[in-house]
Amino acid sequence: QVQLVESGGGLVQAGGSLRLSCAASGSIFLINTMGWYRQAPGKQRELVAAISRGGSTNYGDSVKGRFTISRDNAKNTVALQMNSLKPEDTAVYYCNIEGVRRSYWGQGTQVTVSS
């Protein structure tokens, strides 16, 4: 059993910052890619940022230059630093990890950016 525990969501004004964290625990042999996705009401879930085990990163176009993803392989954690937040960043943010045989999702954390 693998569990992902997310934290750090909340309400912030436009231009502000938030930091999301996700900790993976349980029967994890190896974690490949770790990432964050988001889903706004009425929209499809989309990739926000992903990071490989070796540290290569990939960002969604709308967050490039504002968000930074990082991970700690020893602790099985991944973080997302979100700066210069915009109202359109409002969504439920989900942590995702790719294990050897399948991927796992967190329960989601709400991020709300007020204008």
N, CA, C and O atoms as a Tinker XYZ file with bonds, in Angstrom:
   460  protein
     1  N      0.842000   -1.191000    0.000000    73     2
     2  CA     0.000000    0.000000    0.000000    64     1     3
     3  C      0.877000    1.241000    0.000000    63     2     4     5
     4  O      1.813000    1.367000    0.789000    81     3
     5  N      0.549000    2.152000   -0.906000    73     3     6
     6  CA     1.292000    3.406000   -1.015000    64     5     7
     7  C      0.360000    4.547000   -0.667000    63     6     8     9
     8  O     -0.780000    4.594000   -1.130000    81     7
     9  N      0.840000    5.456000    0.138000    73     7    10
    10  CA     0.061000    6.636000    0.494000    64     9    11
    11  C      0.812000    7.895000    0.122000    63    10    12    13
    12  O      2.027000    7.993000    0.296000    81    11
    13  N      0.065000    8.854000   -0.394000    73    11    14
    14  CA     0.613000   10.177000   -0.693000    64    13    15
    15  C     -0.135000   11.183000    0.169000    63    14    16    17
    16  O     -1.365000   11.241000    0.144000    81    15
    17  N      0.604000   11.965000    0.924000    73    15    18
    18  CA     0.005000   12.972000    1.789000    64    17    19
    19  C      0.463000   14.340000    1.319000    63    18    20    21
    20  O      1.654000   14.652000    1.316000    81    19
    21  N     -0.504000   15.144000    0.924000    73    19    22
    22  CA    -0.224000   16.484000    0.414000    64    21    23
    23  C     -0.507000   17.518000    1.495000    63    22    24    25
    24  O     -1.334000   17.302000    2.381000    81    23
    25  N      0.181000   18.625000    1.408000    73    23    26
    26  CA    -0.057000   19.731000    2.322000    64    25    27
    27  C      0.361000   21.030000    1.657000    63    26    28    29
    28  O      1.112000   21.032000    0.682000    81    27
    29  N     -0.140000   22.139000    2.202000    73    27    30
    30  CA     0.314000   23.443000    1.755000    64    29    31
    31  C     -0.670000   24.248000    0.936000    63    30    32    33
    32  O     -0.385000   25.399000    0.607000    81    31
    33  N     -1.808000   23.691000    0.595000    73    31    34
    34  CA    -2.788000   24.464000   -0.152000    64    33    35
    35  C     -3.428000   25.533000    0.711000    63    34    36    37
    36  O     -3.192000   25.597000    1.917000    81    35
    37  N     -4.241000   26.374000    0.081000    73    35    38
    38  CA    -4.920000   27.414000    0.835000    64    37    39
    39  C     -5.370000   28.550000   -0.045000    63    38    40    41
    40  O     -5.428000   28.434000   -1.269000    81    39
    41  N     -5.688000   29.652000    0.604000    73    39    42
    42  CA    -6.179000   30.857000   -0.068000    64    41    43
    43  C     -5.081000   31.917000   -0.046000    63    42    44    45
    44  O     -4.483000   32.180000    0.997000    81    43
    45  N     -4.824000   32.513000   -1.192000    73    43    46
    46  CA    -3.793000   33.541000   -1.298000    64    45    47
    47  C     -4.251000   34.600000   -2.292000    63    46    48    49
    48  O     -5.029000   34.318000   -3.203000    81    47
    49  N     -3.769000   35.801000   -2.109000    73    47    50
    50  CA    -4.092000   36.873000   -3.050000    64    49    51
    51  C     -3.218000   36.756000   -4.296000    63    50    52    53
    52  O     -2.127000   36.188000   -4.261000    81    51
    53  N     -3.716000   37.296000   -5.374000    73    51    54
    54  CA    -2.943000   37.309000   -6.614000    64    53    55
    55  C     -1.588000   37.975000   -6.374000    63    54    56    57
    56  O     -1.489000   38.999000   -5.697000    81    55
    57  N     -0.559000   37.372000   -6.940000    73    55    58
    58  CA     0.797000   37.848000   -6.741000    64    57    59
    59  C      1.515000   37.192000   -5.577000    63    58    60    61
    60  O      2.724000   37.355000   -5.414000    81    59
    61  N      0.778000   36.459000   -4.776000    73    59    62
    62  CA     1.357000   35.801000   -3.612000    64    61    63
    63  C      1.998000   34.471000   -3.961000    63    62    64    65
    64  O      2.104000   34.084000   -5.125000    81    63
    65  N      2.426000   33.779000   -2.899000    73    63    66
    66  CA     3.135000   32.510000   -3.063000    64    65    67
    67  C      2.551000   31.446000   -2.150000    63    66    68    69
    68  O      2.009000   31.740000   -1.084000    81    67
    69  N      2.673000   30.213000   -2.592000    73    67    70
    70  CA     2.337000   29.047000   -1.779000    64    69    71
    71  C      3.354000   27.955000   -2.091000    63    70    72    73
    72  O      3.952000   27.923000   -3.167000    81    71
    73  N      3.531000   27.072000   -1.129000    73    71    74
    74  CA     4.408000   25.922000   -1.332000    64    73    75
    75  C      3.632000   24.651000   -1.003000    63    74    76    77
    76  O      3.139000   24.481000    0.112000    81    75
    77  N      3.534000   23.775000   -1.977000    73    75    78
    78  CA     2.883000   22.486000   -1.778000    64    77    79
    79  C      3.930000   21.408000   -1.522000    63    78    80    81
    80  O      5.019000   21.424000   -2.096000    81    79
    81  N      3.575000   20.483000   -0.654000    73    79    82
    82  CA     4.472000   19.366000   -0.356000    64    81    83
    83  C      3.702000   18.064000   -0.459000    63    82    84    85
    84  O      2.496000   18.019000   -0.215000    81    83
    85  N      4.408000   17.010000   -0.823000    73    83    86
    86  CA     3.801000   15.686000   -0.925000    64    85    87
    87  C      4.808000   14.667000   -0.434000    63    86    88    89
    88  O      5.955000   14.641000   -0.879000    81    87
    89  N      4.363000   13.825000    0.492000    73    87    90
    90  CA     5.231000   12.789000    1.037000    64    89    91
    91  C      4.645000   11.428000    0.708000    63    90    92    93
    92  O      3.472000   11.163000    0.973000    81    91
    93  N      5.470000   10.570000    0.128000    73    91    94
    94  CA     5.046000    9.218000   -0.223000    64    93    95
    95  C      5.554000    8.234000    0.823000    63    94    96    97
    96  O      6.695000    8.323000    1.277000    81    95
    97  N      4.695000    7.302000    1.195000    73    95    98
    98  CA     5.087000    6.285000    2.175000    64    97    99
    99  C      4.432000    4.963000    1.819000    63    98   100   101
   100  O      3.502000    4.907000    1.014000    81    99
   101  N      4.937000    3.895000    2.437000    73    99   102
   102  CA     4.369000    2.581000    2.188000    64   101   103
   103  C      5.320000    1.705000    1.396000    63   102   104   105
   104  O      6.539000    1.863000    1.461000    81   103
   105  N      4.742000    0.784000    0.650000    73   103   106
   106  CA     5.533000   -0.210000   -0.075000    64   105   107
   107  C      6.021000    0.358000   -1.399000    63   106   108   109
   108  O      5.488000    0.052000   -2.466000    81   107
   109  N      7.035000    1.182000   -1.300000    73   107   110
   110  CA     7.598000    1.812000   -2.501000    64   109   111
   111  C      8.990000    1.277000   -2.714000    63   110   112   113
   112  O      9.877000    1.478000   -1.884000    81   111
   113  N      9.184000    0.594000   -3.824000    73   111   114
   114  CA    10.515000    0.088000   -4.126000    64   113   115
   115  C     11.345000    1.154000   -4.815000    63   114   116   117
   116  O     12.510000    1.367000   -4.482000    81   115
   117  N     10.730000    1.819000   -5.777000    73   115   118
   118  CA    11.447000    2.840000   -6.537000    64   117   119
   119  C     10.434000    3.833000   -7.089000    63   118   120   121
   120  O      9.406000    3.433000   -7.637000    81   119
   121  N     10.712000    5.098000   -6.951000    73   119   122
   122  CA     9.866000    6.138000   -7.528000    64   121   123
   123  C     10.589000    6.742000   -8.720000    63   122   124   125
   124  O     11.709000    7.237000   -8.591000    81   123
   125  N      9.961000    6.700000   -9.853000    73   123   126
   126  CA    10.529000    7.334000  -11.040000    64   125   127
   127  C     10.115000    8.803000  -11.058000    63   126   128   129
   128  O     10.606000    9.589000  -10.248000    81   127
   129  N      9.246000    9.173000  -11.940000    73   127   130
   130  CA     8.836000   10.565000  -12.025000    64   129   131
   131  C      7.875000   10.936000  -10.892000    63   130   132   133
   132  O      7.001000   10.152000  -10.523000    81   131
   133  N      8.049000   12.126000  -10.357000    73   131   134
   134  CA     7.115000   12.709000   -9.395000    64   133   135
   135  C      6.576000   13.986000  -10.014000    63   134   136   137
   136  O      7.298000   14.699000  -10.710000    81   135
   137  N      5.308000   14.273000   -9.761000    73   135   138
   138  CA     4.750000   15.443000  -10.406000    64   137   139
   139  C      3.545000   16.011000   -9.700000    63   138   140   141
   140  O      3.014000   15.437000   -8.748000    81   139
   141  N      3.132000   17.157000  -10.199000    73   139   142
   142  CA     1.928000   17.823000   -9.718000    64   141   143
   143  C      1.013000   18.082000  -10.913000    63   142   144   145
   144  O      1.454000   18.527000  -11.973000    81   143
   145  N     -0.251000   17.795000  -10.716000    73   143   146
   146  CA    -1.287000   18.078000  -11.694000    64   145   147
   147  C     -2.331000   18.943000  -11.021000    63   146   148   149
   148  O     -2.379000   19.036000   -9.794000    81   147
   149  N     -3.167000   19.575000  -11.828000    73   147   150
   150  CA    -4.249000   20.361000  -11.253000    64   149   151
   151  C     -5.497000   20.226000  -12.093000    63   150   152   153
   152  O     -5.451000   19.938000  -13.288000    81   151
   153  N     -6.615000   20.446000  -11.425000    73   151   154
   154  CA    -7.896000   20.383000  -12.111000    64   153   155
   155  C     -8.791000   21.484000  -11.586000    63   154   156   157
   156  O     -9.126000   21.525000  -10.402000    81   155
   157  N     -9.171000   22.371000  -12.479000    73   155   158
   158  CA   -10.097000   23.444000  -12.156000    64   157   159
   159  C    -11.517000   22.983000  -12.491000    63   158   160   161
   160  O    -11.694000   22.079000  -13.307000    81   159
   161  N    -12.525000   23.591000  -11.872000    73   159   162
   162  CA   -13.910000   23.187000  -12.144000    64   161   163
   163  C    -14.240000   23.260000  -13.634000    63   162   164   165
   164  O    -13.996000   24.277000  -14.283000    81   163
   165  N    -14.786000   22.196000  -14.158000    73   163   166
   166  CA   -15.191000   22.172000  -15.549000    64   165   167
   167  C    -14.063000   21.963000  -16.537000    63   166   168   169
   168  O    -14.285000   22.012000  -17.747000    81   167
   169  N    -12.863000   21.732000  -16.046000    73   167   170
   170  CA   -11.717000   21.551000  -16.924000    64   169   171
   171  C    -11.063000   20.198000  -16.688000    63   170   172   173
   172  O    -11.276000   19.559000  -15.657000    81   171
   173  N    -10.271000   19.775000  -17.655000    73   171   174
   174  CA    -9.556000   18.515000  -17.530000    64   173   175
   175  C     -8.337000   18.686000  -16.618000    63   174   176   177
   176  O     -7.799000   19.783000  -16.472000    81   175
   177  N     -7.925000   17.590000  -16.019000    73   175   178
   178  CA    -6.721000   17.608000  -15.214000    64   177   179
   179  C     -5.530000   17.857000  -16.134000    63   178   180   181
   180  O     -5.435000   17.270000  -17.212000    81   179
   181  N     -4.631000   18.723000  -15.705000    73   179   182
   182  CA    -3.491000   19.060000  -16.534000    64   181   183
   183  C     -2.195000   18.982000  -15.740000    63   182   184   185
   184  O     -2.180000   19.139000  -14.519000    81   183
   185  N     -1.118000   18.739000  -16.457000    73   183   186
   186  CA     0.196000   18.697000  -15.840000    64   185   187
   187  C      0.622000   20.104000  -15.434000    63   186   188   189
   188  O      0.526000   21.047000  -16.220000    81   187
   189  N      1.089000   20.231000  -14.208000    73   187   190
   190  CA     1.671000   21.486000  -13.748000    64   189   191
   191  C      3.191000   21.396000  -13.857000    63   190   192   193
   192  O      3.830000   22.249000  -14.475000    81   191
   193  N      3.759000   20.364000  -13.256000    73   191   194
   194  CA     5.207000   20.193000  -13.281000    64   193   195
   195  C      5.547000   18.755000  -12.934000    63   194   196   197
   196  O      4.811000   18.091000  -12.205000    81   195
   197  N      6.656000   18.285000  -13.456000    73   195   198
   198  CA     7.126000   16.936000  -13.175000    64   197   199
   199  C      8.640000   16.951000  -13.072000    63   198   200   201
   200  O      9.313000   17.793000  -13.666000    81   199
   201  N      9.163000   15.998000  -12.304000    73   199   202
   202  CA    10.602000   15.914000  -12.112000    64   201   203
   203  C     11.009000   14.452000  -12.095000    63   202   204   205
   204  O     10.402000   13.633000  -11.405000    81   203
   205  N     12.037000   14.136000  -12.857000    73   203   206
   206  CA    12.513000   12.756000  -12.923000    64   205   207
   207  C     13.370000   12.438000  -11.703000    63   206   208   209
   208  O     13.711000   13.322000  -10.916000    81   207
   209  N     13.703000   11.185000  -11.564000    73   207   210
   210  CA    14.533000   10.783000  -10.443000    64   209   211
   211  C     15.902000   11.458000  -10.499000    63   210   212   213
   212  O     16.527000   11.729000   -9.474000    81   211
   213  N     16.341000   11.717000  -11.712000    73   211   214
   214  CA    17.633000   12.370000  -11.892000    64   213   215
   215  C     17.592000   13.883000  -11.797000    63   214   216   217
   216  O     18.632000   14.541000  -11.815000    81   215
   217  N     16.376000   14.442000  -11.695000    73   215   218
   218  CA    16.266000   15.885000  -11.514000    64   217   219
   219  C     15.844000   16.673000  -12.748000    63   218   220   221
   220  O     15.752000   17.899000  -12.692000    81   219
   221  N     15.590000   15.999000  -13.845000    73   219   222
   222  CA    15.107000   16.716000  -15.035000    64   221   223
   223  C     13.670000   17.153000  -14.796000    63   222   224   225
   224  O     12.857000   16.398000  -14.263000    81   223
   225  N     13.370000   18.384000  -15.199000    73   223   226
   226  CA    12.052000   18.952000  -14.930000    64   225   227
   227  C     11.288000   19.262000  -16.207000    63   226   228   229
   228  O     11.866000   19.462000  -17.275000    81   227
   229  N      9.981000   19.295000  -16.058000    73   227   230
   230  CA     9.079000   19.618000  -17.155000    64   229   231
   231  C      7.935000   20.430000  -16.571000    63   230   232   233
   232  O      7.348000   20.041000  -15.562000    81   231
   233  N      7.613000   21.566000  -17.202000    73   231   234
   234  CA     6.566000   22.447000  -16.679000    64   233   235
   235  C      5.480000   22.688000  -17.730000    63   234   236   237
   236  O      5.741000   22.700000  -18.933000    81   235
   237  N      4.257000   22.880000  -17.237000    73   235   238
   238  CA     3.207000   23.322000  -18.114000    64   237   239
   239  C      3.502000   24.747000  -18.567000    63   238   240   241
   240  O      4.107000   25.521000  -17.827000    81   239
   241  N      3.082000   25.092000  -19.767000    73   239   242
   242  CA     3.414000   26.403000  -20.332000    64   241   243
   243  C      2.923000   27.550000  -19.449000    63   242   244   245
   244  O      3.584000   28.584000  -19.346000    81   243
   245  N      1.778000   27.369000  -18.822000    73   243   246
   246  CA     1.179000   28.471000  -18.068000    64   245   247
   247  C      1.898000   28.766000  -16.754000    63   246   248   249
   248  O      1.654000   29.803000  -16.138000    81   247
   249  N      2.776000   27.871000  -16.320000    73   247   250
   250  CA     3.445000   28.087000  -15.030000    64   249   251
   251  C      4.944000   28.279000  -15.167000    63   250   252   253
   252  O      5.624000   28.528000  -14.171000    81   251
   253  N      5.463000   28.171000  -16.354000    73   251   254
   254  CA     6.906000   28.331000  -16.546000    64   253   255
   255  C      7.366000   29.696000  -16.055000    63   254   256   257
   256  O      6.752000   30.722000  -16.346000    81   255
   257  N      8.460000   29.680000  -15.306000    73   255   258
   258  CA     9.014000   30.915000  -14.781000    64   257   259
   259  C      8.398000   31.359000  -13.468000    63   258   260   261
   260  O      8.906000   32.275000  -12.822000    81   259
   261  N      7.295000   30.713000  -13.063000    73   259   262
   262  CA     6.638000   31.090000  -11.802000    64   261   263
   263  C      6.684000   29.962000  -10.769000    63   262   264   265
   264  O      6.779000   30.219000   -9.569000    81   263
   265  N      6.618000   28.732000  -11.233000    73   263   266
   266  CA     6.587000   27.575000  -10.336000    64   265   267
   267  C      7.914000   26.828000  -10.432000    63   266   268   269
   268  O      8.561000   26.811000  -11.479000    81   267
   269  N      8.302000   26.215000   -9.324000    73   267   270
   270  CA     9.514000   25.405000   -9.285000    64   269   271
   271  C      9.222000   24.101000   -8.553000    63   270   272   273
   272  O      8.709000   24.102000   -7.434000    81   271
   273  N      9.554000   22.996000   -9.198000    73   271   274
   274  CA     9.365000   21.681000   -8.581000    64   273   275
   275  C     10.705000   21.169000   -8.087000    63   274   276   277
   276  O     11.743000   21.406000   -8.705000    81   275
   277  N     10.671000   20.466000   -6.968000    73   275   278
   278  CA    11.882000   19.868000   -6.424000    64   277   279
   279  C     11.519000   18.561000   -5.726000    63   278   280   281
   280  O     10.356000   18.328000   -5.399000    81   279
   281  N     12.507000   17.721000   -5.502000    73   279   282
   282  CA    12.243000   16.451000   -4.834000    64   281   283
   283  C     13.422000   16.047000   -3.969000    63   282   284   285
   284  O     14.555000   16.483000   -4.172000    81   283
   285  N     13.119000   15.208000   -3.007000    73   283   286
   286  CA    14.143000   14.641000   -2.139000    64   285   287
   287  C     14.001000   13.123000   -2.250000    63   286   288   289
   288  O     13.075000   12.541000   -1.687000    81   287
   289  N     14.898000   12.500000   -2.960000    73   287   290
   290  CA    14.787000   11.058000   -3.201000    64   289   291
   291  C     14.941000   10.245000   -1.918000    63   290   292   293
   292  O     14.329000    9.185000   -1.780000    81   291
   293  N     15.732000   10.719000   -1.005000    73   291   294
   294  CA    15.948000    9.988000    0.243000    64   293   295
   295  C     14.691000    9.974000    1.105000    63   294   296   297
   296  O     14.445000    9.016000    1.838000    81   295
   297  N     13.902000   11.036000    1.015000    73   295   298
   298  CA    12.696000   11.155000    1.843000    64   297   299
   299  C     11.421000   10.856000    1.075000    63   298   300   301
   300  O     10.334000   10.865000    1.652000    81   299
   301  N     11.542000   10.591000   -0.223000    73   299   302
   302  CA    10.361000   10.341000   -1.073000    64   301   303
   303  C      9.363000   11.491000   -0.999000    63   302   304   305
   304  O      8.162000   11.283000   -0.830000    81   303
   305  N      9.877000   12.687000   -1.128000    73   303   306
   306  CA     9.018000   13.864000   -1.103000    64   305   307
   307  C      9.202000   14.692000   -2.362000    63   306   308   309
   308  O     10.253000   14.661000   -3.002000    81   307
   309  N      8.171000   15.424000   -2.697000    73   307   310
   310  CA     8.214000   16.348000   -3.821000    64   309   311
   311  C      7.507000   17.627000   -3.387000    63   310   312   313
   312  O      6.504000   17.588000   -2.673000    81   311
   313  N      8.042000   18.751000   -3.826000    73   311   314
   314  CA     7.478000   20.041000   -3.455000    64   313   315
   315  C      7.256000   20.889000   -4.691000    63   314   316   317
   316  O      7.906000   20.706000   -5.720000    81   315
   317  N      6.329000   21.813000   -4.566000    73   315   318
   318  CA     6.044000   22.747000   -5.659000    64   317   319
   319  C      5.986000   24.148000   -5.063000    63   318   320   321
   320  O      5.069000   24.479000   -4.312000    81   319
   321  N      6.964000   24.955000   -5.404000    73   319   322
   322  CA     6.974000   26.353000   -4.985000    64   321   323
   323  C      6.249000   27.165000   -6.048000    63   322   324   325
   324  O      6.642000   27.170000   -7.215000    81   323
   325  N      5.198000   27.845000   -5.639000    73   323   326
   326  CA     4.376000   28.600000   -6.576000    64   325   327
   327  C      4.467000   30.084000   -6.235000    63   326   328   329
   328  O      4.037000   30.518000   -5.166000    81   327
   329  N      5.029000   30.846000   -7.154000    73   327   330
   330  CA     5.173000   32.290000   -6.976000    64   329   331
   331  C      4.334000   33.030000   -8.010000    63   330   332   333
   332  O      3.895000   32.452000   -9.004000    81   331
   333  N      4.121000   34.304000   -7.761000    73   331   334
   334  CA     3.362000   35.152000   -8.689000    64   333   335
   335  C      2.046000   34.491000   -9.083000    63   334   336   337
   336  O      1.701000   34.418000  -10.263000    81   335
   337  N      1.332000   34.022000   -8.098000    73   335   338
   338  CA     0.093000   33.296000   -8.366000    64   337   339
   339  C     -0.959000   34.187000   -8.998000    63   338   340   341
   340  O     -1.059000   35.378000   -8.706000    81   339
   341  N     -1.738000   33.568000   -9.873000    73   339   342
   342  CA    -2.799000   34.262000  -10.597000    64   341   343
   343  C     -4.145000   33.600000  -10.284000    63   342   344   345
   344  O     -4.183000   32.431000   -9.899000    81   343
   345  N     -5.230000   34.325000  -10.442000    73   343   346
   346  CA    -6.547000   33.707000  -10.210000    64   345   347
   347  C     -6.767000   32.447000  -11.048000    63   346   348   349
   348  O     -7.451000   31.521000  -10.612000    81   347
   349  N     -6.195000   32.412000  -12.235000    73   347   350
   350  CA    -6.365000   31.243000  -13.091000    64   349   351
   351  C     -5.580000   30.030000  -12.608000    63   350   352   353
   352  O     -5.710000   28.947000  -13.179000    81   351
   353  N     -4.775000   30.192000  -11.572000    73   351   354
   354  CA    -4.093000   29.052000  -10.954000    64   353   355
   355  C     -4.995000   28.330000   -9.955000    63   354   356   357
   356  O     -4.626000   27.282000   -9.425000    81   355
   357  N     -6.161000   28.885000   -9.704000    73   355   358
   358  CA    -7.095000   28.267000   -8.770000    64   357   359
   359  C     -7.519000   26.891000   -9.276000    63   358   360   361
   360  O     -8.001000   26.748000  -10.400000    81   359
   361  N     -7.331000   25.884000   -8.428000    73   359   362
   362  CA    -7.643000   24.509000   -8.811000    64   361   363
   363  C     -7.365000   23.594000   -7.629000    63   362   364   365
   364  O     -6.820000   24.015000   -6.609000    81   363
   365  N     -7.750000   22.339000   -7.790000    73   363   366
   366  CA    -7.296000   21.301000   -6.869000    64   365   367
   367  C     -6.000000   20.736000   -7.440000    63   366   368   369
   368  O     -5.945000   20.332000   -8.601000    81   367
   369  N     -4.975000   20.714000   -6.625000    73   367   370
   370  CA    -3.663000   20.240000   -7.045000    64   369   371
   371  C     -3.432000   18.831000   -6.515000    63   370   372   373
   372  O     -3.644000   18.550000   -5.335000    81   371
   373  N     -2.994000   17.953000   -7.410000    73   371   374
   374  CA    -2.791000   16.547000   -7.070000    64   373   375
   375  C     -1.325000   16.160000   -7.235000    63   374   376   377
   376  O     -0.683000   16.498000   -8.230000    81   375
   377  N     -0.825000   15.460000   -6.261000    73   375   378
   378  CA     0.507000   14.888000   -6.345000    64   377   379
   379  C      0.413000   13.545000   -7.074000    63   378   380   381
   380  O     -0.550000   12.800000   -6.893000    81   379
   381  N      1.397000   13.248000   -7.880000    73   379   382
   382  CA     1.432000   11.985000   -8.618000    64   381   383
   383  C      2.835000   11.412000   -8.597000    63   382   384   385
   384  O      3.809000   12.140000   -8.782000    81   383
   385  N      2.944000   10.107000   -8.371000    73   383   386
   386  CA     4.247000    9.465000   -8.467000    64   385   387
   387  C      4.131000    8.243000   -9.364000    63   386   388   389
   388  O      3.098000    7.573000   -9.392000    81   387
   389  N      5.184000    7.966000  -10.084000    73   387   390
   390  CA     5.235000    6.784000  -10.946000    64   389   391
   391  C      6.156000    5.757000  -10.304000    63   390   392   393
   392  O      7.364000    5.966000  -10.190000    81   391
   393  N      5.560000    4.643000   -9.887000    73   391   394
   394  CA     6.346000    3.565000   -9.331000    64   393   395
   395  C      6.819000    2.638000  -10.426000    63   394   396   397
   396  O      6.785000    2.979000  -11.608000    81   395
   397  N      7.261000    1.462000  -10.020000    73   395   398
   398  CA     7.783000    0.503000  -10.990000    64   397   399
   399  C      6.670000   -0.016000  -11.897000    63   398   400   401
   400  O      6.872000   -0.180000  -13.101000    81   399
   401  N      5.509000   -0.272000  -11.328000    73   399   402
   402  CA     4.440000   -0.904000  -12.100000    64   401   403
   403  C      3.213000   -0.040000  -12.288000    63   402   404   405
   404  O      2.385000   -0.352000  -13.144000    81   403
   405  N      3.057000    1.015000  -11.542000    73   403   406
   406  CA     1.857000    1.835000  -11.655000    64   405   407
   407  C      2.119000    3.199000  -11.064000    63   406   408   409
   408  O      3.145000    3.435000  -10.426000    81   407
   409  N      1.168000    4.095000  -11.288000    73   407   410
   410  CA     1.262000    5.426000  -10.717000    64   409   411
   411  C      0.275000    5.561000   -9.565000    63   410   412   413
   412  O     -0.686000    4.799000   -9.456000    81   411
   413  N      0.526000    6.532000   -8.720000    73   411   414
   414  CA    -0.307000    6.774000   -7.546000    64   413   415
   415  C     -0.664000    8.252000   -7.482000    63   414   416   417
   416  O      0.092000    9.115000   -7.928000    81   415
   417  N     -1.844000    8.521000   -6.915000    73   415   418
   418  CA    -2.335000    9.895000   -6.801000    64   417   419
   419  C     -2.608000   10.245000   -5.348000    63   418   420   421
   420  O     -3.038000    9.402000   -4.560000    81   419
   421  N     -2.349000   11.506000   -5.007000    73   419   422
   422  CA    -2.748000   12.022000   -3.722000    64   421   423
   423  C     -4.220000   12.390000   -3.741000    63   422   424   425
   424  O     -4.895000   12.283000   -4.766000    81   423
   425  N     -4.706000   12.829000   -2.580000    73   423   426
   426  CA    -6.133000   13.124000   -2.451000    64   425   427
   427  C     -6.476000   14.509000   -2.981000    63   426   428   429
   428  O     -7.650000   14.831000   -3.169000    81   427
   429  N     -5.468000   15.321000   -3.221000    73   427   430
   430  CA    -5.703000   16.665000   -3.743000    64   429   431
   431  C     -5.731000   17.716000   -2.653000    63   430   432   433
   432  O     -6.188000   17.462000   -1.539000    81   431
   433  N     -5.240000   18.893000   -2.982000    73   431   434
   434  CA    -5.269000   20.022000   -2.063000    64   433   435
   435  C     -5.722000   21.259000   -2.822000    63   434   436   437
   436  O     -5.254000   21.526000   -3.929000    81   435
   437  N     -6.626000   22.002000   -2.226000    73   435   438
   438  CA    -7.225000   23.154000   -2.903000    64   437   439
   439  C     -6.296000   24.361000   -2.832000    63   438   440   441
   440  O     -5.770000   24.700000   -1.772000    81   439
   441  N     -6.110000   24.990000   -3.967000    73   439   442
   442  CA    -5.406000   26.268000   -4.047000    64   441   443
   443  C     -6.372000   27.276000   -4.640000    63   442   444   445
   444  O     -6.900000   27.076000   -5.734000    81   443
   445  N     -6.598000   28.353000   -3.919000    73   443   446
   446  CA    -7.495000   29.397000   -4.373000    64   445   447
   447  C     -6.755000   30.721000   -4.380000    63   446   448   449
   448  O     -6.198000   31.142000   -3.367000    81   447
   449  N     -6.755000   31.372000   -5.536000    73   447   450
   450  CA    -6.075000   32.656000   -5.693000    64   449   451
   451  C     -7.129000   33.719000   -5.939000    63   450   452   453
   452  O     -7.855000   33.666000   -6.932000    81   451
   453  N     -7.210000   34.677000   -5.043000    73   451   454
   454  CA    -8.197000   35.738000   -5.180000    64   453   455
   455  C     -7.609000   36.929000   -5.920000    63   454   456   457
   456  O     -6.415000   37.214000   -5.830000    81   455
   457  N     -8.470000   37.611000   -6.648000    73   455   458
   458  CA    -8.006000   38.770000   -7.448000    64   457   459
   459  C     -8.080000   40.049000   -6.636000    63   458   460
   460  O     -7.734000   41.119000   -7.136000    81   459
